[in-house]
Coordinates of C-alpha atoms in Angstrom, one line a residue:
Chain A
X1346 CA 37.0 26.0 28.6
X1347 CA 36.1 25.2 25.1
X1348 CA 39.6 24.4 24.0
X1349 CA 40.0 22.2 27.1
X1350 CA 37.0 20.2 26.0
X1351 CA 38.4 19.8 22.5
X1352 CA 41.8 18.7 23.8
X1353 CA 40.1 16.3 26.1
X1354 CA 38.1 14.9 23.2
X1355 CA 41.3 14.5 21.1
X1356 CA 43.1 12.5 23.7
X1357 CA 40.3 9.9 23.8
X1358 CA 40.1 7.1 21.2
X1359 CA 37.1 8.9 19.7
X1360 CA 34.8 5.9 20.1
X1361 CA 32.9 4.3 22.9
X1362 CA 35.9 4.4 25.2
X1363 CA 34.8 7.8 26.4
X1364 CA 33.8 8.0 30.0
X1365 CA 34.8 4.4 30.6
X1366 CA 38.5 5.0 31.4
X1367 CA 38.6 5.3 35.1
X1368 CA 35.8 4.7 37.7
X1369 CA 36.5 7.8 39.9
X1370 CA 36.7 10.3 37.1
X1371 CA 33.7 8.7 35.3
X1372 CA 31.0 11.2 36.2
X1373 CA 33.1 14.3 35.4
X1374 CA 34.3 12.9 32.0
X1375 CA 30.8 11.9 31.1
X1376 CA 29.6 15.5 31.8
X1377 CA 32.3 16.9 29.5
X1378 CA 31.3 14.5 26.7
X1379 CA 27.7 15.6 27.1
X1380 CA 28.6 19.2 26.9
X1381 CA 30.8 18.6 23.8
X1382 CA 27.9 16.7 22.2
X1383 CA 25.6 19.7 22.7
X1384 CA 28.1 22.4 21.7
X1385 CA 29.7 20.8 18.7
X1386 CA 27.3 18.1 17.5
X1387 CA 28.8 17.9 14.0
X1388 CA 32.3 17.3 15.3
X1389 CA 31.1 14.8 17.8
X1390 CA 29.5 12.8 15.1
X1391 CA 32.4 13.1 12.7
X1392 CA 34.8 11.6 15.3
X1393 CA 32.5 8.6 15.5
X1394 CA 32.0 8.3 11.7
X1395 CA 35.7 8.2 11.2
X1396 CA 35.6 4.9 13.2
X1397 CA 32.6 3.7 11.2
X1398 CA 30.3 3.7 14.2
X1399 CA 27.6 5.9 15.7
X1400 CA 27.3 7.2 19.2
X1401 CA 24.7 4.6 20.1
X1402 CA 27.0 1.9 18.9
X1403 CA 25.3 1.0 15.6
X1404 CA 27.1 0.4 12.3
X1405 CA 26.4 3.0 9.7
X1406 CA 24.1 0.9 7.6
X1407 CA 22.2 -0.7 10.5
X1408 CA 18.7 0.2 11.5
X1409 CA 17.5 0.3 15.1
X1410 CA 15.6 -2.6 16.8
X1411 CA 12.2 -2.9 15.4
X1412 CA 9.1 -4.5 17.0
X1413 CA 5.5 -4.9 16.0
X1414 CA 2.6 -5.6 18.2
X1415 CA -0.7 -6.4 16.6
X1416 CA -4.1 -5.7 18.2
X1417 CA -3.0 -2.9 20.4
X1418 CA -6.4 -1.1 20.2
X1419 CA -9.1 -3.6 21.2
X1420 CA -12.1 -1.5 19.9
X1421 CA -10.7 -1.0 16.4
X1422 CA -11.2 -3.4 13.5
X1423 CA -7.4 -3.6 13.0
X1424 CA -4.6 -2.0 14.9
X1425 CA -0.9 -2.2 15.5
X1426 CA 1.9 -0.6 17.5
X1427 CA 5.2 -0.3 15.7
X1428 CA 8.5 0.7 17.3
X1429 CA 11.7 1.5 15.5
X1430 CA 14.2 2.2 18.3
X1431 CA 12.4 4.8 20.4
X1432 CA 10.1 6.0 17.6
X1433 CA 6.6 4.7 18.4
X1434 CA 3.6 4.7 16.1
X1435 CA 0.1 3.5 16.9
X1436 CA -2.1 2.7 13.9
X1437 CA -5.8 1.9 14.1
X1438 CA -8.4 1.0 11.4
X1439 CA -12.1 1.6 11.6
X1440 CA -14.5 0.4 8.8
X1441 CA -17.8 1.9 7.8
X1442 CA -20.3 1.0 5.1
X1443 CA -20.8 3.8 2.5
X1444 CA -22.3 4.3 -0.9
X1445 CA -19.6 4.2 -3.6
X1446 CA -19.2 7.1 -6.0
X1447 CA -20.8 7.0 -9.4
X1448 CA -17.4 7.0 -11.2
X1449 CA -16.1 3.9 -9.4
X1450 CA -19.1 1.9 -8.3
X1451 CA -17.0 -1.2 -7.6
X1452 CA -14.4 0.4 -5.4
X1453 CA -14.2 1.2 -1.7
X1454 CA -12.2 4.1 -0.3
X1455 CA -9.3 4.5 2.1
X1456 CA -8.8 7.7 4.2
X1457 CA -5.4 7.9 5.8
X1458 CA -4.6 10.5 8.5
X1459 CA -1.4 11.0 10.5
X1460 CA -1.4 12.8 13.8
X1461 CA 1.5 14.1 15.9
X1462 CA 0.0 14.9 19.3
X1463 CA 2.2 16.9 21.7
X1464 CA 3.0 13.8 23.6
X1465 CA 5.5 12.7 20.9
X1466 CA 8.0 15.5 21.2
X1467 CA 8.9 18.6 23.2
X1468 CA 9.0 20.5 19.9
X1469 CA 5.3 19.9 19.2
X1470 CA 3.0 22.4 21.0
X1471 CA -0.7 21.9 21.6
X1472 CA -2.9 23.7 19.2
X1473 CA -0.2 24.1 16.6
X1474 CA 0.3 21.2 14.3
X1475 CA 3.9 20.1 13.8
X1476 CA 5.5 21.0 10.5
X1477 CA 6.1 17.3 9.6
X1478 CA 2.4 16.3 10.2
X1479 CA 0.7 17.2 6.9
X1480 CA 3.8 16.2 5.0
X1481 CA 4.1 12.7 6.4
X1482 CA 0.3 12.4 6.2
X1483 CA 0.3 13.1 2.4
X1484 CA 3.4 10.9 1.9
X1485 CA 1.7 8.0 3.6
X1486 CA -1.5 8.4 1.6
X1487 CA 0.4 8.6 -1.7
X1488 CA 2.6 5.6 -0.8
X1489 CA -0.1 3.3 0.3
X1490 CA -2.5 4.1 -2.5
X1491 CA 0.1 4.0 -5.3
X1492 CA 1.8 0.9 -4.1
X1493 CA -1.2 -1.2 -5.0
X1494 CA -1.0 -3.0 -1.7
X1495 CA -4.8 -3.0 -1.4
X1496 CA -7.1 -3.5 -4.4
X1497 CA -10.0 -1.1 -3.9
X1498 CA -12.2 -3.5 -5.6
X1499 CA -11.7 -5.9 -2.6
X1500 CA -13.5 -3.3 -0.5
X1501 CA -16.7 -3.5 -2.5
X1502 CA -19.7 -5.2 -1.0
X1503 CA -22.6 -4.7 -3.4
X1504 CA -21.7 -3.1 -6.7
X1505 CA -23.0 0.4 -6.9
X1506 CA -24.8 0.2 -3.6
X1507 CA -22.4 -0.5 -0.8
X1508 CA -18.7 -0.5 -0.2
X1509 CA -16.3 -0.2 2.7
X1510 CA -14.8 3.1 3.8
X1511 CA -11.6 2.4 5.6
X1512 CA -10.4 5.0 8.1
X1513 CA -6.8 4.6 9.0
X1514 CA -5.4 6.8 11.8
X1515 CA -1.8 6.8 12.8
X1516 CA -0.7 8.5 16.0
X1517 CA 2.9 9.2 16.7
X1518 CA 3.5 8.5 20.4
X1519 CA 7.2 9.2 20.4
X1520 CA 9.1 11.0 17.7
X1521 CA 12.7 10.0 17.5
X1522 CA 13.5 10.2 13.8
X1523 CA 12.4 8.1 10.8
X1524 CA 8.8 9.0 11.4
X1525 CA 7.7 8.0 7.9
X1526 CA 9.3 4.5 8.2
X1527 CA 7.6 3.7 11.5
X1528 CA 4.3 5.1 10.4
X1529 CA 4.3 3.0 7.2
X1530 CA 5.2 -0.1 9.1
X1531 CA 2.5 0.4 11.6
X1532 CA -0.1 1.0 8.8
X1533 CA 0.9 -2.2 7.1
X1534 CA 0.8 -4.2 10.3
X1535 CA -2.6 -2.8 11.1
X1536 CA -3.9 -3.9 7.6
X1537 CA -2.4 -7.4 8.3
X1538 CA -4.3 -7.5 11.5
X1539 CA -7.5 -6.2 10.1
X1540 CA -10.7 -8.3 10.6
X1541 CA -13.4 -7.0 8.3
X1542 CA -16.6 -6.7 10.4
X1543 CA -19.6 -9.0 9.5
X1544 CA -22.4 -7.3 7.7
X1545 CA -25.9 -8.4 7.0
X1546 CA -28.9 -7.0 5.1
X1547 CA -31.5 -5.6 7.4
X1548 CA -35.2 -5.2 6.7
X1549 CA -34.8 -1.9 4.8
X1550 CA -32.4 -3.5 2.4
X1551 CA -29.4 -1.7 3.9
X1552 CA -26.3 -3.3 5.0
X1553 CA -25.4 -3.0 8.6
X1554 CA -22.6 -4.2 10.7
X1555 CA -23.7 -6.9 13.2
X1556 CA -21.8 -8.5 16.0
X1557 CA -20.9 -12.2 15.6
X1558 CA -23.3 -13.6 18.2
X1559 CA -26.7 -12.2 17.1
X1560 CA -28.1 -14.6 14.6
X1561 CA -26.7 -15.9 11.4
X1562 CA -29.3 -14.7 8.9
X1563 CA -28.3 -12.9 5.7
X1564 CA -24.7 -12.4 6.4
X1565 CA -23.3 -10.9 3.2
X1566 CA -19.6 -11.4 3.6
X1567 CA -19.2 -14.5 5.7
X1568 CA -16.1 -15.8 3.9
X1569 CA -14.3 -12.6 3.1
X1570 CA -13.0 -11.4 6.4
X1571 CA -9.4 -10.6 5.6
X1572 CA -7.8 -8.3 3.1
X1573 CA -5.2 -9.8 0.8
X1574 CA -2.1 -7.6 0.7
X1575 CA -0.1 -8.2 -2.5
X1576 CA 2.7 -5.7 -3.0
X1577 CA 3.7 -4.6 0.5
X1578 CA 5.9 -1.4 0.5
X1579 CA 8.7 -1.1 3.1
X1580 CA 10.7 2.0 3.6
X1581 CA 14.1 3.2 4.8
X1582 CA 15.2 6.7 5.5
X1583 CA 18.9 7.5 5.3
X1584 CA 20.9 10.7 6.0
X1585 CA 23.8 11.7 3.7
X1586 CA 26.9 13.4 5.0
X1587 CA 29.9 13.8 2.8
X1588 CA 30.8 10.2 1.9
X1589 CA 28.8 8.6 4.6
X1590 CA 25.3 7.1 4.4
X1591 CA 23.6 6.6 7.8
X1592 CA 20.6 4.4 7.8
X1593 CA 17.6 5.0 10.1
X1594 CA 18.6 8.3 11.8
X1595 CA 17.5 9.3 15.2
X1596 CA 15.9 12.7 15.8
X1597 CA 19.3 14.1 16.8
X1598 CA 20.9 12.8 13.6
X1599 CA 18.1 14.2 11.5
X1600 CA 18.6 17.7 12.9
X1601 CA 22.4 17.7 12.5
X1602 CA 22.6 16.1 9.0
X1603 CA 20.0 18.0 7.1
X1604 CA 20.1 15.8 4.0
X1605 CA 17.5 13.0 4.1
X1606 CA 16.7 10.4 1.5
X1607 CA 13.6 8.1 1.9
X1608 CA 13.4 5.1 -0.3
X1609 CA 10.3 2.9 -0.4
X1610 CA 10.5 -0.5 -2.2
X1611 CA 7.9 -3.1 -2.5
X1612 CA 8.2 -6.9 -2.4
X1613 CA 8.5 -7.0 -6.2
X1614 CA 11.5 -4.7 -6.1
X1615 CA 9.6 -1.7 -7.6
X1616 CA 10.5 1.8 -6.5
X1617 CA 7.3 3.0 -4.9
X1618 CA 8.6 6.3 -3.5
X1619 CA 11.8 8.2 -3.4
X1620 CA 12.0 11.4 -1.5
X1621 CA 14.9 13.7 -1.2
X1622 CA 13.8 17.2 -0.2
X1623 CA 16.9 19.4 -0.8
X1624 CA 19.7 19.2 1.7
X1625 CA 23.3 20.3 1.5
X1626 CA 24.6 17.1 0.0
X1627 CA 24.0 16.3 -3.6
X1628 CA 22.9 12.7 -4.3
X1629 CA 24.9 11.2 -7.1
X1630 CA 23.8 8.0 -8.8
X1631 CA 26.1 6.0 -6.6
X1632 CA 24.6 7.3 -3.4
X1633 CA 21.1 6.7 -4.7
X1634 CA 22.1 3.1 -5.6
X1635 CA 23.6 2.6 -2.2
X1636 CA 20.4 3.8 -0.5
X1637 CA 18.4 1.5 -2.6
X1638 CA 20.7 -1.4 -1.7
X1639 CA 20.3 -0.6 2.0
X1640 CA 16.5 -0.5 1.6
X1641 CA 16.5 -3.9 -0.1
X1642 CA 18.3 -5.3 3.0
X1643 CA 15.9 -3.6 5.3
X1644 CA 13.0 -4.9 3.4
X1645 CA 14.0 -8.5 4.1
X1646 CA 14.4 -7.7 7.8
X1647 CA 11.0 -6.0 8.1
X1648 CA 9.3 -8.7 6.1
X1649 CA 10.6 -11.3 8.6
X1650 CA 9.5 -9.3 11.6
X1651 CA 6.0 -8.7 10.1
X1652 CA 5.6 -12.4 9.2
X1653 CA 6.6 -13.5 12.7
X1654 CA 4.1 -11.2 14.4
X1655 CA 1.3 -12.2 12.0
X1656 CA 1.9 -15.9 12.5
X1657 CA 2.1 -15.3 16.3
X1658 CA -1.3 -13.7 16.1
X1659 CA -2.8 -16.5 14.1
X1660 CA -1.6 -19.1 16.7
X1661 CA -3.6 -17.3 19.4
Chain B
X153 CA 7.8 2.6 -31.2
X154 CA 7.0 6.3 -30.8
X155 CA 4.5 7.7 -28.5
X156 CA 2.2 10.3 -30.0
X157 CA 1.9 13.2 -27.6
X158 CA -1.2 15.3 -27.7
X159 CA 0.6 18.5 -28.7
X160 CA 2.9 16.8 -31.1
X161 CA 6.1 17.1 -29.1
X162 CA 8.8 14.4 -29.2
X163 CA 9.3 12.5 -25.9
X164 CA 12.3 14.6 -25.1
X165 CA 11.0 18.0 -25.9
X166 CA 10.2 20.6 -23.3
X167 CA 7.4 23.1 -23.6
X168 CA 8.4 26.7 -24.5
X169 CA 9.8 28.5 -21.4
X170 CA 9.2 32.1 -20.6
X171 CA 10.5 34.0 -17.6
X172 CA 10.1 37.6 -16.6
X173 CA 11.3 39.4 -13.5
X174 CA 10.2 42.4 -11.4
X175 CA 6.6 41.8 -12.2
X176 CA 5.3 43.0 -8.8
X177 CA 6.1 46.5 -7.5
X178 CA 5.9 46.0 -3.8
X179 CA 7.7 42.8 -3.4
X180 CA 11.5 42.9 -2.9
X181 CA 11.9 40.5 -5.7
X182 CA 9.4 38.8 -8.0
X183 CA 9.2 36.7 -11.1
X184 CA 6.8 34.9 -13.3
X185 CA 7.7 31.7 -15.0
X186 CA 5.8 29.7 -17.5
X187 CA 6.3 26.4 -19.3
X188 CA 3.6 26.0 -21.9
X189 CA 0.3 26.7 -20.2
X190 CA 1.6 26.2 -16.7
X191 CA 2.3 29.6 -15.1
X192 CA 3.6 30.4 -11.6
X193 CA 4.2 33.7 -9.9
X194 CA 6.8 34.0 -7.2
X195 CA 7.5 36.8 -4.8
X196 CA 10.3 37.3 -2.2
X197 CA 10.2 39.5 0.8
X198 CA 13.0 39.9 3.2
X199 CA 15.2 39.5 5.0
X200 CA 13.2 40.5 8.0
X201 CA 14.6 40.6 11.5
X202 CA 14.2 37.6 13.8
X203 CA 13.8 33.9 13.2
X204 CA 11.0 31.4 14.0
X205 CA 11.1 29.8 17.4
X206 CA 12.9 26.5 16.8
X207 CA 15.1 27.6 14.0
X208 CA 18.9 28.1 14.2
X209 CA 19.6 31.8 14.8
X210 CA 23.0 31.5 13.1
X211 CA 21.4 31.1 9.7
X212 CA 18.7 32.7 7.7
X213 CA 15.4 31.1 8.0
X214 CA 13.5 30.6 4.7
X215 CA 9.7 30.5 4.9
X216 CA 7.7 29.3 1.9
X217 CA 4.0 29.9 1.3
X218 CA 2.4 28.0 -1.5
X219 CA -1.0 29.2 -2.8
X220 CA -2.9 27.0 -5.2
X221 CA -5.0 28.4 -8.0
X222 CA -8.3 27.3 -6.4
X223 CA -9.4 25.8 -3.2
X224 CA -8.0 25.9 0.3
X225 CA -4.5 25.0 1.3
X226 CA -4.3 21.4 2.2
X227 CA -1.7 18.8 2.8
X228 CA -0.3 18.9 -0.7
X229 CA 0.4 22.5 -0.4
X230 CA 2.2 22.0 2.9
X231 CA 4.3 19.2 1.3
X232 CA 5.3 21.5 -1.5
X233 CA 6.2 24.2 0.9
X234 CA 8.4 21.9 2.9
X235 CA 10.1 20.5 -0.2
X236 CA 10.7 24.0 -1.6
X237 CA 12.0 25.3 1.7
X238 CA 14.5 22.5 2.1
X239 CA 15.6 22.9 -1.5
X240 CA 16.1 26.6 -1.2
X241 CA 18.0 26.2 2.1
X242 CA 20.5 23.9 0.4
X243 CA 20.9 26.3 -2.6
X244 CA 21.2 29.6 -0.8
X245 CA 24.2 30.6 1.4
X246 CA 22.4 31.0 4.7
X247 CA 25.1 32.5 6.8
X248 CA 25.2 35.8 5.0
X249 CA 22.3 37.3 7.1
X250 CA 22.0 35.4 10.3
X251 CA 18.9 35.6 12.5
X252 CA 16.6 36.8 9.7
X253 CA 13.6 35.4 7.9
X254 CA 13.1 35.5 4.1
X255 CA 9.6 34.9 2.9
X256 CA 9.0 33.3 -0.5
X257 CA 5.4 33.2 -1.8
X258 CA 4.4 31.0 -4.8
X259 CA 1.1 31.6 -6.5
X260 CA -0.1 29.1 -9.0
X261 CA -1.7 31.0 -11.8
X262 CA -2.4 28.2 -14.2
X263 CA -1.9 24.5 -13.7
X264 CA -1.2 22.5 -16.8
X265 CA 1.0 19.9 -15.4
X266 CA 4.5 20.0 -13.9
X267 CA 3.4 22.9 -11.7
X268 CA 5.8 22.0 -8.9
X269 CA 9.4 23.2 -9.0
X270 CA 9.5 25.6 -11.8
X271 CA 13.3 25.3 -11.8
X272 CA 13.0 21.6 -11.9
X273 CA 12.6 19.1 -14.6
X274 CA 9.5 16.9 -14.6
X275 CA 9.7 13.5 -16.3
X276 CA 6.8 11.3 -16.9
X277 CA 6.9 7.5 -17.0
X278 CA 4.2 6.2 -19.3
X279 CA 2.5 2.8 -19.1
X280 CA 4.7 1.2 -21.7
X281 CA 7.8 2.3 -19.9
X282 CA 8.8 5.2 -22.1
X283 CA 10.1 8.3 -20.4
X284 CA 8.8 11.5 -21.6
X285 CA 9.9 14.9 -20.4
X286 CA 7.8 17.7 -19.0
X287 CA 4.3 16.3 -19.1
X288 CA 1.2 18.4 -19.6
X289 CA -1.8 17.9 -17.3
X290 CA -3.6 15.4 -19.5
X291 CA -0.5 13.4 -19.9
X292 CA 0.2 13.6 -16.2
X293 CA -3.1 12.0 -15.4
X294 CA -2.4 9.1 -17.6
X295 CA 1.1 8.6 -16.3
X296 CA 1.9 5.6 -14.2
X297 CA 4.5 7.4 -12.3
X298 CA 6.6 10.5 -12.4
X299 CA 9.6 11.9 -10.5
X300 CA 10.3 15.6 -9.9
X301 CA 14.0 16.3 -10.1
X302 CA 16.0 19.3 -9.2
X303 CA 19.6 19.5 -10.5
X304 CA 22.2 22.1 -9.8
X305 CA 22.7 24.6 -12.6
X306 CA 25.3 23.2 -15.0
X307 CA 28.6 24.9 -14.6
X308 CA 30.0 27.0 -17.4
X309 CA 33.4 25.7 -18.3
X310 CA 35.7 28.7 -17.9
X311 CA 38.5 26.5 -16.6
X312 CA 40.4 24.5 -19.2
X313 CA 39.9 21.3 -17.2
X314 CA 36.1 21.5 -17.5
X315 CA 33.5 21.1 -14.8
X316 CA 34.6 19.9 -11.4
X317 CA 34.3 16.2 -10.9
X318 CA 33.3 14.7 -7.6
X319 CA 34.4 11.1 -7.4
X320 CA 34.4 10.7 -11.1
X321 CA 30.9 12.2 -11.6
X322 CA 30.2 15.7 -12.8
X323 CA 29.0 18.0 -10.1
X324 CA 25.9 18.9 -12.1
X325 CA 24.8 15.3 -12.1
X326 CA 24.1 15.3 -8.4
X327 CA 20.4 15.6 -7.4
X328 CA 19.4 18.3 -5.0
X329 CA 15.8 17.2 -4.8
X330 CA 13.9 14.3 -6.1
X331 CA 10.3 13.4 -5.3
X332 CA 8.6 10.5 -7.0
X333 CA 4.9 9.9 -7.4
X334 CA 3.7 6.4 -8.3
X335 CA 5.5 3.1 -8.4
X336 CA 8.1 2.4 -11.0
X337 CA 11.0 0.0 -11.6
X338 CA 14.3 1.1 -10.2
X339 CA 15.9 1.1 -13.7
X340 CA 13.2 3.4 -15.0
X341 CA 14.0 5.8 -12.3
X342 CA 17.6 5.9 -13.4
X343 CA 16.5 6.4 -17.0
X344 CA 14.5 9.4 -15.8
X345 CA 17.5 10.7 -14.1
X346 CA 19.5 10.6 -17.3
X347 CA 16.8 12.4 -19.3
X348 CA 16.5 14.9 -16.5
X349 CA 20.2 15.7 -16.6
X350 CA 20.1 16.2 -20.4
X351 CA 17.2 18.6 -20.1
X352 CA 18.9 20.3 -17.2
X353 CA 21.5 21.7 -19.6
X354 CA 18.9 23.3 -21.8
X355 CA 17.1 24.8 -18.8
X356 CA 20.4 26.1 -17.3
X357 CA 21.2 27.7 -20.6
X358 CA 17.8 29.4 -20.7
X359 CA 18.1 30.6 -17.1
X360 CA 21.6 32.0 -17.8
X361 CA 20.4 33.9 -20.8
X362 CA 17.4 35.4 -19.0
X363 CA 19.4 36.4 -15.9
X364 CA 22.6 37.4 -17.7
X365 CA 21.9 41.2 -17.9
X366 CA 21.6 41.6 -14.2
X367 CA 24.3 39.2 -13.0
X368 CA 27.7 40.7 -12.3
X369 CA 30.2 39.3 -14.8

């Protein structure tokens, strides 16, 4: 039965022509393709790679369709829903006034947390955090803080007495590969959407958050309601397989090709983060340079998408 | 312009390396590795029967536990575990013992910088853009950015043609693992790669000398 499948596979043109040859035999030939895909995933992919295409029809260097929706969570101070293909991330920001530490009295603080609830993937069980969860969480925290996107001094209200504590939570709603890319994008979109709450001094000399309608007295930060983002980092994950570099892998591709490379560049072309955790394929300088070139292209695409959604929000 | 390092090393100098094996009795394999004041103890247990739930039963599963010197295990430790696990999976031949689990435990004894990846090279990128190798803790804190790099052991040339070349580049120039911390210019990253490769030769020679008595041939 197995050799029949392989022979069947060989006869086809190896690309998207599978299963589209004749209408009557359509269902049976599709079933065989599906079985081949499950039994020999690597060979299935290699047939496609030889034609420079992937099973979902994408070119090797092309990322999936990306969308950003701002303001997805109405109760949060800033939020965004980012989708790369089927991978969906929801980011929400809540801000609180706190006393800054003695070592840095002029700086606020950002706490970043990434969660993978069981809704996102059949591999994640309730009660047992996914393996990727603390890793992506730490990667996000490192990237956002070291990129210099947000100046912590911007978060200061009264030097030495009050500063903002920013809680950024990112929830993965659907895990279909490239989790870090989607999470970073949703975090940046949430920061772009963020409206800093209005604070005023109450009678005890403490700063409290007030809602816009109640009275205009003693509002401390009337003008400063938005964060300025200078060096925005954008990321692209690629998988390496022999001589091929596939950009933006799906979950299936990530499992089959174990070698992942994540490159994060910012708008000033600085390398913010490069992550290659082992893998069977060694990365030579040429592959690293190719990945960086692909990331530069992706940066332009993502910047355009982000600008469009931000200007769309401002019109409203 | 030369940078003065605290302990008087040149920018390209590694700290003294020591390595001893079989330090623990009950573990199936163990070693202690130190680079200057940074010391790490590693123990290996296995292979045990059975793999974890979602792992491929046709290959060995490698499980890594990283224990910091002080404090509870947090996200950093999980990240190191994941990176080490993937690096080891690419280095070891996994199909020799299918459907088994090998447990690797790393205990940090003393952290004086460059604690991760004791078979790796750690380069530091200072403010002025100079690349220094193998930073100590104090130097690490002042660094703008640093990448951790793991290179394959450089091949001893027994063949007259020399080391195997893949597409014009030597095999030992390929990176197995690279994790950067902090933002740096793309060119600086490639400089770090070059320095790392140069240091890789020295480290490989050291490793070969210390493992030689037990390796066959």
